[in-house]
Amino acid sequence: MKKILLAGYYGFGNLGDEAILEMALEQILTITDRKSITILSGNKEATFNKYNIDTIDRYNVLSIIRKLKKSDAIVFGGGSLLQDITSKRSIYYYLFLIRLAKLMNNKVIMLSQGIGPLVSQKSQTAVSKTLKHVNCITVRDKHSKEYLEELGVEGSKIFLSTDPVINLKAAGPIQKDKKDQKKICFSLRNWKNADVASKISKVAKRLTDDGMKCFFIPFYYNEDLLLIEQVEKSLGERAVYFKERLSTSEAFDIIRDMDVMVGVRLHSLIFAAAANVPFVAVSYDHKVDHFANSVNMKVSCKIDDIDEEQLYSEIKNKLENEEEEKLLLEKSVEKLRELTNINYKILKEI
């Protein structure tokens, strides 16, 4: 059995990254067994308890070296690992892992990566030089592929895939409430000086005035809960607020019971698409635009310039054309799911 070290932004309570971990494990388990996998995590106890797979602290360099000496490959399971807009430190951590793995004679496989933004020239140079040592990389959008080629990464190493979370599926059918009241779910995030809570609260108030039911769900618990509490101060009992830590399956079940998903967080939109729930995207990063484009949609507005009237109108339009939206979304998602086949093929060649 191939021995795999699995790396990503795991163990930090971000539902999107935890869903990536679950889907990456599903892919890797087609080539090896659970005893041959080790996960790098920011919370090794929680990750081990959840998946019952060997887990080591992502910051324990000696443990990583010992594990790489016994491994065949390090696999990066997906996400926006190579970007420097949210953290300069994070990108060098992953580049360090790549070089360390090659020193230990491991193959380096990067799956479903979103590349950039790379703001500094230093980051661009470091990524370009380090990715020359990678055996294979699949990217989750065309922009990432083109960007890597611009940086000088060999084109024969790069393959187009998509975010593995698009393969997320429910364990069983769900009984939707047959009442006429429509349900809209919001997944928000703060961004610099954008007054997200105030503007979204006004949109949600109009929707509830129209007789609809609004829900607010945290995807990155530590950050999003504060925003949800701000919204609650404005809306009070007009809306429903999920304040507990949700598992990926719990969040997915909540979203698939909705009529429309309004998302800032990328993976709230991917969850919605996987559940065939029409969504309205508010973009804070090019990755949101790229995903919307991949399912033949456009973002409604940018997070630092939320047009309340436009957002409200687009939500209403999605509701009025719900069946048509679902049909178009289903066709687009089918095509995306086919793209993930390349990940399985590459893993089998380790």
Tab-separated table of N, CA and C in Angstrom, residues 24-139:
chain	number	residue	atom	x	y	z
A	24	ALA	N	-10.837	14.750	-0.299
A	24	ALA	CA	-9.483	14.282	-0.614
A	24	ALA	C	-9.266	12.874	-0.072
A	25	LEU	N	-9.748	12.626	1.139
A	25	LEU	CA	-9.639	11.278	1.709
A	25	LEU	C	-10.385	10.263	0.852
A	26	GLU	N	-11.557	10.646	0.384
A	26	GLU	CA	-12.340	9.753	-0.477
A	26	GLU	C	-11.546	9.381	-1.731
A	27	GLN	N	-10.835	10.344	-2.291
A	27	GLN	CA	-10.033	10.089	-3.484
A	27	GLN	C	-8.827	9.201	-3.158
A	28	ILE	N	-8.124	9.532	-2.075
A	28	ILE	CA	-6.903	8.804	-1.727
A	28	ILE	C	-7.203	7.360	-1.322
A	29	LEU	N	-8.353	7.143	-0.725
A	29	LEU	CA	-8.713	5.780	-0.308
A	29	LEU	C	-8.989	4.850	-1.486
A	30	THR	N	-8.956	5.374	-2.690
A	30	THR	CA	-9.064	4.497	-3.867
A	30	THR	C	-7.718	3.864	-4.205
A	31	ILE	N	-6.627	4.379	-3.609
A	31	ILE	CA	-5.305	3.829	-3.926
A	31	ILE	C	-4.597	3.231	-2.722
A	32	THR	N	-5.122	3.452	-1.532
A	32	THR	CA	-4.458	2.925	-0.337
A	32	THR	C	-5.488	2.731	0.769
A	33	ASP	N	-5.042	2.262	1.947
A	33	ASP	CA	-5.980	2.078	3.056
A	33	ASP	C	-5.773	3.149	4.118
A	34	ARG	N	-6.676	3.197	5.086
A	34	ARG	CA	-6.665	4.245	6.098
A	34	ARG	C	-5.377	4.226	6.935
A	35	LYS	N	-4.806	3.041	7.164
A	35	LYS	CA	-3.610	2.920	7.985
A	35	LYS	C	-2.367	3.483	7.302
A	36	SER	N	-2.462	3.713	5.982
A	36	SER	CA	-1.309	4.204	5.220
A	36	SER	C	-1.376	5.708	4.962
A	37	ILE	N	-2.346	6.379	5.596
A	37	ILE	CA	-2.531	7.821	5.403
A	37	ILE	C	-2.220	8.549	6.709
A	38	THR	N	-1.540	9.678	6.596
A	38	THR	CA	-1.325	10.567	7.735
A	38	THR	C	-1.762	11.968	7.327
A	39	ILE	N	-2.488	12.645	8.206
A	39	ILE	CA	-2.995	13.993	7.918
A	39	ILE	C	-2.217	15.014	8.739
A	40	LEU	N	-1.814	16.104	8.115
A	40	LEU	CA	-1.252	17.249	8.838
A	40	LEU	C	-2.412	18.142	9.268
A	41	SER	N	-2.476	18.475	10.541
A	41	SER	CA	-3.626	19.232	11.044
A	41	SER	C	-3.223	20.290	12.060
A	42	GLY	N	-3.986	21.364	12.096
A	42	GLY	CA	-3.800	22.400	13.109
A	42	GLY	C	-4.403	22.003	14.441
A	43	ASN	N	-5.192	20.934	14.451
A	43	ASN	CA	-5.783	20.393	15.680
A	43	ASN	C	-5.804	18.880	15.538
A	44	LYS	N	-4.668	18.266	15.840
A	44	LYS	CA	-4.510	16.849	15.523
A	44	LYS	C	-5.476	15.953	16.296
A	45	GLU	N	-5.819	16.344	17.523
A	45	GLU	CA	-6.757	15.523	18.302
A	45	GLU	C	-8.135	15.504	17.651
A	46	ALA	N	-8.631	16.683	17.282
A	46	ALA	CA	-9.960	16.775	16.674
A	46	ALA	C	-10.001	16.038	15.344
A	47	THR	N	-8.944	16.180	14.540
A	47	THR	CA	-8.906	15.522	13.233
A	47	THR	C	-8.847	14.006	13.390
A	48	PHE	N	-8.022	13.535	14.328
A	48	PHE	CA	-7.938	12.084	14.561
A	48	PHE	C	-9.272	11.529	15.053
A	49	ASN	N	-9.899	12.226	15.983
A	49	ASN	CA	-11.172	11.760	16.537
A	49	ASN	C	-12.265	11.703	15.478
A	50	LYS	N	-12.206	12.608	14.535
A	50	LYS	CA	-13.245	12.652	13.508
A	50	LYS	C	-13.054	11.578	12.445
A	51	TYR	N	-11.805	11.349	12.019
A	51	TYR	CA	-11.561	10.474	10.869
A	51	TYR	C	-10.894	9.145	11.228
A	52	ASN	N	-10.396	9.037	12.476
A	52	ASN	CA	-9.700	7.819	12.911
A	52	ASN	C	-8.561	7.465	11.961
A	53	ILE	N	-7.807	8.508	11.598
A	53	ILE	CA	-6.631	8.357	10.731
A	53	ILE	C	-5.454	9.023	11.423
A	54	ASP	N	-4.275	8.419	11.315
A	54	ASP	CA	-3.063	8.960	11.915
A	54	ASP	C	-2.921	10.443	11.568
A	55	THR	N	-2.703	11.266	12.593
A	55	THR	CA	-2.643	12.715	12.412
A	55	THR	C	-1.460	13.279	13.175
A	56	ILE	N	-0.733	14.218	12.566
A	56	ILE	CA	0.361	14.882	13.265
A	56	ILE	C	0.192	16.394	13.175
A	57	ASP	N	0.792	17.078	14.129
A	57	ASP	CA	0.727	18.540	14.197
A	57	ASP	C	1.430	19.141	12.984
A	58	ARG	N	0.752	19.993	12.273
A	58	ARG	CA	1.313	20.572	11.050
A	58	ARG	C	2.534	21.444	11.315
A	59	TYR	N	2.743	21.844	12.561
A	59	TYR	CA	3.889	22.692	12.892
A	59	TYR	C	5.050	21.910	13.513
A	60	ASN	N	4.873	20.611	13.670
A	60	ASN	CA	5.930	19.784	14.268
A	60	ASN	C	6.843	19.269	13.154
A	61	VAL	N	7.894	20.020	12.865
A	61	VAL	CA	8.765	19.721	11.728
A	61	VAL	C	9.457	18.360	11.879
A	62	LEU	N	9.884	18.012	13.084
A	62	LEU	CA	10.559	16.721	13.282
A	62	LEU	C	9.621	15.553	12.980
A	63	SER	N	8.363	15.670	13.410
A	63	SER	CA	7.382	14.617	13.119
A	63	SER	C	7.119	14.517	11.623
A	64	ILE	N	7.080	15.660	10.953
A	64	ILE	CA	6.857	15.678	9.507
A	64	ILE	C	8.020	15.000	8.789
A	65	ILE	N	9.235	15.316	9.194
A	65	ILE	CA	10.412	14.705	8.572
A	65	ILE	C	10.403	13.187	8.767
A	66	ARG	N	10.109	12.756	9.992
A	66	ARG	CA	10.061	11.311	10.266
A	66	ARG	C	9.001	10.625	9.400
A	67	LYS	N	7.868	11.281	9.235
A	67	LYS	CA	6.784	10.687	8.433
A	67	LYS	C	7.157	10.662	6.960
A	68	LEU	N	7.777	11.734	6.461
A	68	LEU	CA	8.166	11.781	5.049
A	68	LEU	C	9.205	10.722	4.708
A	69	LYS	N	10.052	10.374	5.676
A	69	LYS	CA	11.055	9.331	5.441
A	69	LYS	C	10.397	7.985	5.146
A	70	LYS	N	9.167	7.807	5.642
A	70	LYS	CA	8.469	6.534	5.467
A	70	LYS	C	7.353	6.623	4.409
A	71	SER	N	7.170	7.799	3.818
A	71	SER	CA	6.060	8.002	2.885
A	71	SER	C	6.497	7.874	1.433
A	72	ASP	N	5.529	7.610	0.570
A	72	ASP	CA	5.779	7.575	-0.872
A	72	ASP	C	5.479	8.914	-1.525
A	73	ALA	N	4.513	9.646	-0.941
A	73	ALA	CA	4.113	10.909	-1.556
A	73	ALA	C	3.458	11.825	-0.535
A	74	ILE	N	3.604	13.119	-0.773
A	74	ILE	CA	2.809	14.106	-0.057
A	74	ILE	C	1.752	14.607	-1.037
A	75	VAL	N	0.508	14.635	-0.585
A	75	VAL	CA	-0.602	15.075	-1.423
A	75	VAL	C	-1.234	16.307	-0.785
A	76	PHE	N	-1.325	17.377	-1.546
A	76	PHE	CA	-2.039	18.572	-1.102
A	76	PHE	C	-3.459	18.459	-1.661
A	77	GLY	N	-4.434	18.372	-0.745
A	77	GLY	CA	-5.781	17.945	-1.147
A	77	GLY	C	-6.650	18.958	-1.841
A	78	GLY	N	-6.267	20.236	-1.837
A	78	GLY	CA	-7.084	21.247	-2.498
A	78	GLY	C	-7.095	22.542	-1.704
A	79	GLY	N	-7.722	23.562	-2.287
A	79	GLY	CA	-7.845	24.851	-1.607
A	79	GLY	C	-6.966	25.927	-2.217
A	80	SER	N	-6.970	27.094	-1.572
A	80	SER	CA	-6.164	28.239	-2.022
A	80	SER	C	-4.901	28.318	-1.174
A	81	LEU	N	-4.045	27.327	-1.310
A	81	LEU	CA	-2.854	27.258	-0.470
A	81	LEU	C	-1.757	28.218	-0.937
A	82	LEU	N	-1.672	28.411	-2.247
A	82	LEU	CA	-0.604	29.249	-2.793
A	82	LEU	C	-1.140	30.627	-3.136
A	83	GLN	N	-1.319	31.431	-2.094
A	83	GLN	CA	-1.742	32.827	-2.242
A	83	GLN	C	-1.144	33.617	-1.090
A	84	ASP	N	-0.932	34.901	-1.290
A	84	ASP	CA	-0.319	35.695	-0.223
A	84	ASP	C	-1.160	36.903	0.165
A	85	ILE	N	-2.439	36.896	-0.214
A	85	ILE	CA	-3.280	38.051	0.078
A	85	ILE	C	-3.813	38.020	1.511
A	86	THR	N	-4.031	36.823	2.072
A	86	THR	CA	-4.511	36.732	3.453
A	86	THR	C	-3.366	36.494	4.434
A	87	SER	N	-2.273	35.912	3.944
A	87	SER	CA	-1.134	35.635	4.831
A	87	SER	C	0.129	35.421	4.016
A	88	LYS	N	1.181	36.143	4.363
A	88	LYS	CA	2.478	35.937	3.714
A	88	LYS	C	3.159	34.682	4.270
A	89	ARG	N	2.846	34.357	5.529
A	89	ARG	CA	3.499	33.245	6.207
A	89	ARG	C	3.020	31.900	5.668
A	90	SER	N	1.712	31.810	5.386
A	90	SER	CA	1.098	30.544	4.988
A	90	SER	C	1.708	29.982	3.711
A	91	ILE	N	1.915	30.838	2.718
A	91	ILE	CA	2.401	30.359	1.423
A	91	ILE	C	3.792	29.736	1.557
A	92	TYR	N	4.635	30.310	2.416
A	92	TYR	CA	5.987	29.767	2.578
A	92	TYR	C	5.977	28.460	3.366
A	93	TYR	N	4.969	28.272	4.183
A	93	TYR	CA	4.819	26.988	4.876
A	93	TYR	C	4.614	25.871	3.858
A	94	TYR	N	3.706	26.074	2.893
A	94	TYR	CA	3.422	25.030	1.906
A	94	TYR	C	4.584	24.839	0.936
A	95	LEU	N	5.266	25.911	0.574
A	95	LEU	CA	6.431	25.782	-0.298
A	95	LEU	C	7.557	25.034	0.421
A	96	PHE	N	7.684	25.280	1.720
A	96	PHE	CA	8.667	24.547	2.531
A	96	PHE	C	8.345	23.056	2.533
A	97	LEU	N	7.072	22.697	2.695
A	97	LEU	CA	6.679	21.290	2.692
A	97	LEU	C	7.027	20.609	1.370
A	98	ILE	N	6.812	21.321	0.269
A	98	ILE	CA	7.126	20.752	-1.048
A	98	ILE	C	8.617	20.438	-1.153
A	99	ARG	N	9.461	21.393	-0.775
A	99	ARG	CA	10.913	21.183	-0.885
A	99	ARG	C	11.396	20.110	0.095
A	100	LEU	N	10.806	20.083	1.276
A	100	LEU	CA	11.173	19.076	2.260
A	100	LEU	C	10.802	17.682	1.757
A	101	ALA	N	9.625	17.567	1.168
A	101	ALA	CA	9.176	16.268	0.644
A	101	ALA	C	10.099	15.764	-0.454
A	102	LYS	N	10.555	16.662	-1.329
A	102	LYS	CA	11.469	16.246	-2.399
A	102	LYS	C	12.821	15.804	-1.830
A	103	LEU	N	13.281	16.481	-0.764
A	103	LEU	CA	14.521	16.070	-0.115
A	103	LEU	C	14.401	14.651	0.449
A	104	MET	N	13.164	14.306	0.866
A	104	MET	CA	12.906	12.977	1.433
A	104	MET	C	12.508	11.967	0.349
A	105	ASN	N	12.710	12.353	-0.929
A	105	ASN	CA	12.416	11.474	-2.075
A	105	ASN	C	10.942	11.069	-2.192
A	106	ASN	N	10.060	11.984	-1.790
A	106	ASN	CA	8.624	11.771	-1.961
A	106	ASN	C	8.159	12.379	-3.276
A	107	LYS	N	7.157	11.763	-3.872
A	107	LYS	CA	6.458	12.439	-4.954
A	107	LYS	C	5.620	13.564	-4.354
A	108	VAL	N	5.436	14.630	-5.119
A	108	VAL	CA	4.603	15.749	-4.665
A	108	VAL	C	3.443	15.910	-5.633
A	109	ILE	N	2.235	15.694	-5.113
A	109	ILE	CA	1.023	15.782	-5.926
A	109	ILE	C	0.134	16.868	-5.334
A	110	MET	N	-0.224	17.845	-6.142
A	110	MET	CA	-1.121	18.908	-5.693
A	110	MET	C	-2.434	18.782	-6.454
A	111	LEU	N	-3.523	18.637	-5.704
A	111	LEU	CA	-4.827	18.408	-6.321
A	111	LEU	C	-5.759	19.604	-6.151
A	112	SER	N	-6.489	19.925	-7.208
A	112	SER	CA	-7.576	20.914	-7.171
A	112	SER	C	-7.159	22.223	-6.513
A	113	GLN	N	-6.028	22.753	-6.956
A	113	GLN	CA	-5.500	23.974	-6.361
A	113	GLN	C	-6.077	25.230	-7.016
A	114	GLY	N	-6.330	26.230	-6.180
A	114	GLY	CA	-6.646	27.569	-6.672
A	114	GLY	C	-5.411	28.421	-6.462
A	115	ILE	N	-4.838	28.948	-7.525
A	115	ILE	CA	-3.558	29.656	-7.436
A	115	ILE	C	-3.774	31.166	-7.374
A	116	GLY	N	-3.112	31.788	-6.398
A	116	GLY	CA	-3.169	33.235	-6.274
A	116	GLY	C	-4.350	33.703	-5.431
A	117	PRO	N	-4.443	35.032	-5.269
A	117	PRO	CA	-3.530	36.046	-5.808
A	117	PRO	C	-2.138	35.983	-5.164
A	118	LEU	N	-1.133	36.282	-5.986
A	118	LEU	CA	0.236	36.421	-5.516
A	118	LEU	C	0.616	37.890	-5.702
A	119	VAL	N	0.545	38.633	-4.615
A	119	VAL	CA	0.721	40.084	-4.690
A	119	VAL	C	2.182	40.471	-4.857
A	120	SER	N	3.064	39.822	-4.082
A	120	SER	CA	4.468	40.237	-4.115
A	120	SER	C	5.261	39.472	-5.167
A	121	GLN	N	6.243	40.156	-5.717
A	121	GLN	CA	7.145	39.538	-6.691
A	121	GLN	C	7.924	38.405	-6.056
A	122	LYS	N	8.245	38.558	-4.773
A	122	LYS	CA	8.978	37.524	-4.049
A	122	LYS	C	8.162	36.228	-3.998
A	123	SER	N	6.865	36.359	-3.755
A	123	SER	CA	5.991	35.174	-3.710
A	123	SER	C	5.910	34.513	-5.078
A	124	GLN	N	5.782	35.328	-6.110
A	124	GLN	CA	5.692	34.801	-7.472
A	124	GLN	C	6.946	34.007	-7.827
A	125	THR	N	8.100	34.549	-7.496
A	125	THR	CA	9.368	33.877	-7.792
A	125	THR	C	9.498	32.575	-7.010
A	126	ALA	N	9.120	32.621	-5.734
A	126	ALA	CA	9.221	31.435	-4.883
A	126	ALA	C	8.308	30.319	-5.380
A	127	VAL	N	7.090	30.672	-5.778
A	127	VAL	CA	6.147	29.675	-6.296
A	127	VAL	C	6.664	29.084	-7.596
A	128	SER	N	7.148	29.947	-8.482
A	128	SER	CA	7.656	29.485	-9.772
A	128	SER	C	8.805	28.494	-9.597
A	129	LYS	N	9.752	28.825	-8.733
A	129	LYS	CA	10.926	27.964	-8.533
A	129	LYS	C	10.561	26.654	-7.834
A	130	THR	N	9.673	26.742	-6.857
A	130	THR	CA	9.343	25.548	-6.067
A	130	THR	C	8.466	24.578	-6.849
A	131	LEU	N	7.505	25.092	-7.610
A	131	LEU	CA	6.592	24.199	-8.330
A	131	LEU	C	7.275	23.431	-9.459
A	132	LYS	N	8.482	23.803	-9.798
A	132	LYS	CA	9.247	23.022	-10.778
A	132	LYS	C	9.584	21.638	-10.223
A	133	HIS	N	9.535	21.512	-8.895
A	133	HIS	CA	9.860	20.235	-8.246
A	133	HIS	C	8.625	19.351	-8.052
A	134	VAL	N	7.443	19.892	-8.322
A	134	VAL	CA	6.201	19.131	-8.140
A	134	VAL	C	6.054	18.110	-9.266
A	135	ASN	N	5.591	16.915	-8.934
A	135	ASN	CA	5.394	15.894	-9.977
A	135	ASN	C	4.168	16.179	-10.827
A	136	CYS	N	3.103	16.646	-10.162
A	136	CYS	CA	1.866	16.884	-10.896
A	136	CYS	C	0.986	17.836	-10.102
A	137	ILE	N	0.252	18.696	-10.808
A	137	ILE	CA	-0.654	19.618	-10.138
A	137	ILE	C	-1.946	19.744	-10.942
A	138	THR	N	-3.073	19.549	-10.276
A	138	THR	CA	-4.356	19.818	-10.926
A	138	THR	C	-4.908	21.092	-10.308
A	139	VAL	N	-5.556	21.890	-11.129
A	139	VAL	CA	-6.071	23.183	-10.673
A	139	VAL	C	-7.590	23.210	-10.801
